[in-house]
Amino acid sequence: KAGVTQTPRYLIKTRGQQVTLSCSPISGHRSVSWYQQTPGQGLQFLFEYFSETQRNKGNFPGRFSGRQFSNSRSEMNVSTLELGDSALYLCASSLADREYNEQFFGPGTRLTVL
Amino acid sequence: GQQVMQIPQYQHVQEGEDFTTYCNSSTTLSNIQWYKQRPGGHPVFLIQLVKSGEVKKQKRLTFQFGEAKKNSSLHITATQTTDVGTYFCAGQRNGVEYGNKLVFGAGTILRVKS
């Protein structure tokens, strides 16, 4: 089975721009979660999508948004980029048809905001 | 909101020594998961603990979940250079409203001197 894929792997943007990141989950996985990883704040939950619906949301401003398509692929968007948005953005997929299940992380998208 | 504290932040050991990292949640968890992230890599699932007082072993790794389902530990016996990386605990809570959300500890960075 192919793993979780994320594109692009690296991205450089300037303040004020917007960015869209893509995540393709493992085949059969219906849940996709997004996390932001920074040296200062660690791994922080952004949101989770399940069957095209946002099921849960972390404490991030409205500039961060996402969506999920019928094939479970997910995108996240960050508008009006700030320097502090520089981070590794990880997506994780899971089966989510049981209460407990592991999450499989993709390699991440490294976003640098200049 | 829910918090997961993890200590120590860093651990530098001589190869062959033991290593332990501890996690404590501010709320009762439905399960706790452990992940390992190698330098430059992404988190990789190690194990999930569900039951109160549960102990699981994977070769030299021993995982424990506290009786109150609020704390957990990972112990590595006789560390090897391949154990290098950051170890994260991540807690999940019961309830449909929490979905698949994981709250991560800050991680413990393990360095092994050969």
Short mmCIF file of C-alpha atoms in Angstrom, two decimals:
data_model
loop_
_atom_site.label_atom_id
_atom_site.label_comp_id
_atom_site.label_asym_id
_atom_site.label_seq_id
_atom_site.Cartn_x
_atom_site.Cartn_y
_atom_site.Cartn_z
CA LYS A 1 0.00 0.00 0.00
CA ALA A 2 1.28 3.45 -0.83
CA GLY A 3 1.79 5.75 2.12
CA VAL A 4 0.42 9.21 2.75
CA THR A 5 1.67 11.67 0.17
CA GLN A 6 1.90 15.42 0.49
CA THR A 7 2.61 18.02 -2.13
CA PRO A 8 4.54 20.16 -2.46
CA ARG A 9 7.35 19.07 -0.16
CA TYR A 10 8.86 22.54 0.08
CA LEU A 11 7.36 25.96 -0.42
CA ILE A 12 8.65 29.50 -0.07
CA LYS A 13 6.16 32.34 0.08
CA THR A 14 6.15 35.96 1.14
CA ARG A 15 4.01 37.63 3.77
CA GLY A 16 0.48 38.34 2.65
CA GLN A 17 0.37 35.57 0.06
CA GLN A 18 -1.82 32.51 0.33
CA VAL A 19 -0.89 28.87 -0.02
CA THR A 20 -2.64 25.56 -0.66
CA LEU A 21 -1.18 22.26 0.50
CA SER A 22 -2.38 18.86 -0.64
CA CYS A 23 -2.58 15.49 1.07
CA SER A 24 -3.47 12.10 -0.38
CA PRO A 25 -4.29 9.57 2.33
CA ILE A 26 -3.67 5.88 2.31
CA SER A 27 -6.22 4.09 0.17
CA GLY A 28 -9.29 3.25 2.24
CA HIS A 29 -8.58 5.82 4.94
CA ARG A 30 -11.45 8.25 5.38
CA SER A 31 -10.03 10.48 8.08
CA VAL A 32 -7.41 13.12 7.35
CA SER A 33 -5.95 15.31 10.07
CA TRP A 34 -3.60 18.25 9.68
CA TYR A 35 -0.90 19.27 12.15
CA GLN A 36 1.52 22.17 12.32
CA GLN A 37 4.98 21.43 13.68
CA THR A 38 7.32 24.19 14.84
CA PRO A 39 10.35 24.10 17.14
CA GLY A 40 8.63 26.39 19.62
CA GLN A 41 5.10 25.00 19.72
CA GLY A 42 5.68 21.37 18.79
CA LEU A 43 2.95 19.42 17.03
CA GLN A 44 -0.37 21.23 17.07
CA PHE A 45 -3.65 19.96 15.71
CA LEU A 46 -5.20 22.08 12.99
CA PHE A 47 -8.30 20.15 11.92
CA GLU A 48 -9.67 16.77 10.95
CA TYR A 49 -11.83 15.86 8.00
CA PHE A 50 -13.94 12.77 7.74
CA SER A 51 -16.24 11.98 4.84
CA GLU A 52 -15.80 15.51 3.46
CA THR A 53 -16.86 17.12 6.74
CA GLN A 54 -14.71 18.96 9.22
CA ARG A 55 -15.09 16.91 12.36
CA ASN A 56 -12.81 18.80 14.69
CA LYS A 57 -10.82 22.01 14.72
CA GLY A 58 -7.83 23.23 16.71
CA ASN A 59 -7.13 26.70 18.00
CA PHE A 60 -5.91 28.38 14.85
CA PRO A 61 -7.18 31.59 13.28
CA GLY A 62 -9.67 31.56 10.44
CA ARG A 63 -6.84 32.12 7.96
CA PHE A 64 -6.31 28.38 8.19
CA SER A 65 -8.93 26.35 6.39
CA GLY A 66 -9.26 23.00 4.75
CA ARG A 67 -11.47 20.70 2.81
CA GLN A 68 -11.78 17.08 1.85
CA PHE A 69 -12.90 15.64 -1.43
CA SER A 70 -15.03 12.60 -2.14
CA ASN A 71 -11.90 10.51 -2.77
CA SER A 72 -10.66 11.48 0.74
CA ARG A 73 -7.87 13.67 -0.60
CA SER A 74 -7.56 16.82 1.45
CA GLU A 75 -6.25 20.31 1.01
CA MET A 76 -5.46 22.99 3.51
CA ASN A 77 -5.23 26.66 2.73
CA VAL A 78 -3.53 29.45 4.60
CA SER A 79 -4.41 32.97 3.56
CA THR A 80 -2.59 36.22 4.31
CA LEU A 81 0.58 34.44 5.34
CA GLU A 82 2.54 35.65 8.35
CA LEU A 83 6.15 35.00 9.27
CA GLY A 84 4.95 32.81 12.14
CA ASP A 85 3.25 30.45 9.72
CA SER A 86 6.65 29.06 8.75
CA ALA A 87 6.45 25.44 9.82
CA LEU A 88 6.30 21.82 8.79
CA TYR A 89 2.71 20.97 7.91
CA LEU A 90 1.91 17.31 8.39
CA CYS A 91 -1.15 15.44 7.38
CA ALA A 92 -2.11 12.11 8.87
CA SER A 93 -4.66 9.59 7.69
CA SER A 94 -6.44 6.84 9.56
CA LEU A 95 -9.24 4.34 9.06
CA ALA A 96 -11.44 6.06 11.65
CA ASP A 97 -14.11 3.41 11.44
CA ARG A 98 -13.14 2.22 14.90
CA GLU A 99 -12.75 4.32 17.96
CA TYR A 100 -9.09 3.63 18.31
CA ASN A 101 -6.65 3.60 15.47
CA GLU A 102 -3.23 4.78 14.59
CA GLN A 103 -2.51 7.72 12.40
CA PHE A 104 -0.14 7.48 9.45
CA PHE A 105 1.77 10.66 8.80
CA GLY A 106 2.94 11.96 5.46
CA PRO A 107 6.42 13.43 4.92
CA GLY A 108 5.10 16.95 5.40
CA THR A 109 5.27 20.22 3.52
CA ARG A 110 7.98 22.59 4.72
CA LEU A 111 6.58 26.12 4.38
CA THR A 112 8.89 29.10 4.68
CA VAL A 113 7.36 32.57 4.81
CA LEU A 114 9.72 35.46 4.04
CA GLY B 1 -8.09 22.99 26.97
CA GLN B 2 -6.53 19.57 27.11
CA GLN B 3 -2.78 19.52 27.69
CA VAL B 4 -0.22 16.74 27.58
CA MET B 5 3.03 17.38 29.42
CA GLN B 6 6.08 15.34 28.53
CA ILE B 7 9.44 15.14 30.28
CA PRO B 8 12.34 15.30 29.95
CA GLN B 9 12.81 17.61 27.00
CA TYR B 10 16.21 16.11 26.17
CA GLN B 11 18.08 12.99 27.15
CA HIS B 12 21.64 12.26 26.15
CA VAL B 13 22.72 8.72 27.07
CA GLN B 14 25.65 6.44 26.53
CA GLU B 15 24.91 3.51 24.25
CA GLY B 16 23.73 0.62 26.40
CA GLU B 17 22.12 2.83 29.06
CA ASP B 18 18.38 2.88 29.64
CA PHE B 19 16.04 5.72 28.72
CA THR B 20 12.60 6.73 29.99
CA THR B 21 10.20 9.47 28.94
CA TYR B 22 7.03 10.38 30.82
CA CYS B 23 3.72 11.89 29.80
CA ASN B 24 0.96 13.36 31.89
CA SER B 25 -2.42 14.51 30.62
CA SER B 26 -4.62 17.15 32.22
CA THR B 27 -7.68 15.07 31.32
CA THR B 28 -8.58 11.40 31.30
CA LEU B 29 -7.76 9.82 27.98
CA SER B 30 -9.48 7.16 25.92
CA ASN B 31 -6.11 6.03 24.67
CA ILE B 32 -2.54 7.20 24.37
CA GLN B 33 -0.32 6.69 21.38
CA TRP B 34 3.44 6.90 21.02
CA TYR B 35 5.28 8.12 17.95
CA LYS B 36 8.93 8.35 16.98
CA GLN B 37 10.31 11.03 14.68
CA ARG B 38 13.80 10.67 13.30
CA PRO B 39 15.74 13.86 12.49
CA GLY B 40 14.37 15.24 9.23
CA GLY B 41 11.55 12.72 9.21
CA HIS B 42 7.91 12.53 10.15
CA PRO B 43 6.23 10.93 13.17
CA VAL B 44 5.91 7.17 12.90
CA PHE B 45 3.41 5.27 15.02
CA LEU B 46 4.89 2.96 17.65
CA ILE B 47 2.00 1.77 19.77
CA GLN B 48 -1.42 2.51 21.21
CA LEU B 49 -2.46 1.87 24.81
CA VAL B 50 -6.13 1.67 25.64
CA LYS B 51 -6.73 -0.07 28.94
CA SER B 52 -6.10 1.27 32.40
CA GLY B 53 -2.79 -0.06 33.74
CA GLU B 54 -1.87 -1.57 30.39
CA VAL B 55 1.74 -2.57 29.74
CA LYS B 56 2.99 -3.44 26.28
CA LYS B 57 6.43 -4.47 25.10
CA GLN B 58 8.13 -4.22 21.75
CA LYS B 59 11.58 -5.80 21.99
CA ARG B 60 13.58 -3.32 24.11
CA LEU B 61 10.68 -0.84 24.42
CA THR B 62 8.17 -1.00 27.28
CA PHE B 63 5.08 1.18 27.29
CA GLN B 64 2.81 1.77 30.28
CA PHE B 65 -0.57 3.44 30.69
CA GLY B 66 -1.50 4.63 34.15
CA GLU B 67 -4.41 3.34 36.19
CA ALA B 68 -6.21 6.67 35.91
CA LYS B 69 -5.56 6.80 32.15
CA LYS B 70 -3.88 10.17 32.52
CA ASN B 71 -0.21 9.26 32.42
CA SER B 72 2.07 7.05 30.42
CA SER B 73 5.72 6.17 30.03
CA LEU B 74 8.06 4.72 27.45
CA HIS B 75 11.16 2.89 28.64
CA ILE B 76 13.96 1.75 26.35
CA THR B 77 16.39 -0.83 27.71
CA ALA B 78 20.01 -0.79 26.56
CA THR B 79 19.73 2.03 24.04
CA GLN B 80 21.31 1.72 20.62
CA THR B 81 22.30 4.41 18.13
CA THR B 82 19.27 3.45 16.05
CA ASP B 83 17.03 4.68 18.90
CA VAL B 84 18.04 8.30 18.22
CA GLY B 85 15.10 10.59 17.53
CA THR B 86 12.25 12.42 19.21
CA TYR B 87 9.63 10.39 21.04
CA PHE B 88 6.16 11.84 21.30
CA CYS B 89 3.18 10.75 23.30
CA ALA B 90 -0.23 11.77 22.00
CA GLY B 91 -3.54 11.50 23.79
CA GLN B 92 -7.04 10.99 22.46
CA ARG B 93 -10.26 11.65 24.32
CA ASN B 94 -13.57 9.86 24.23
CA GLY B 95 -16.46 11.46 22.45
CA VAL B 96 -17.62 11.96 18.90
CA GLU B 97 -16.79 15.65 19.20
CA TYR B 98 -13.09 14.88 19.55
CA GLY B 99 -12.96 12.70 16.46
CA ASN B 100 -9.45 11.55 15.74
CA LYS B 101 -7.78 14.56 17.32
CA LEU B 102 -4.43 13.83 18.93
CA VAL B 103 -2.96 16.17 21.54
CA PHE B 104 0.78 15.74 21.43
CA GLY B 105 3.29 16.12 24.20
CA ALA B 106 6.29 18.33 23.45
CA GLY B 107 8.45 15.29 22.80
CA THR B 108 11.69 13.98 24.28
CA ILE B 109 14.78 14.22 22.12
CA LEU B 110 17.00 11.19 22.60
CA ARG B 111 20.67 11.31 21.68
CA VAL B 112 22.85 8.23 22.04
CA LYS B 113 26.65 8.38 22.35
CA SER B 114 28.47 5.35 20.99
#
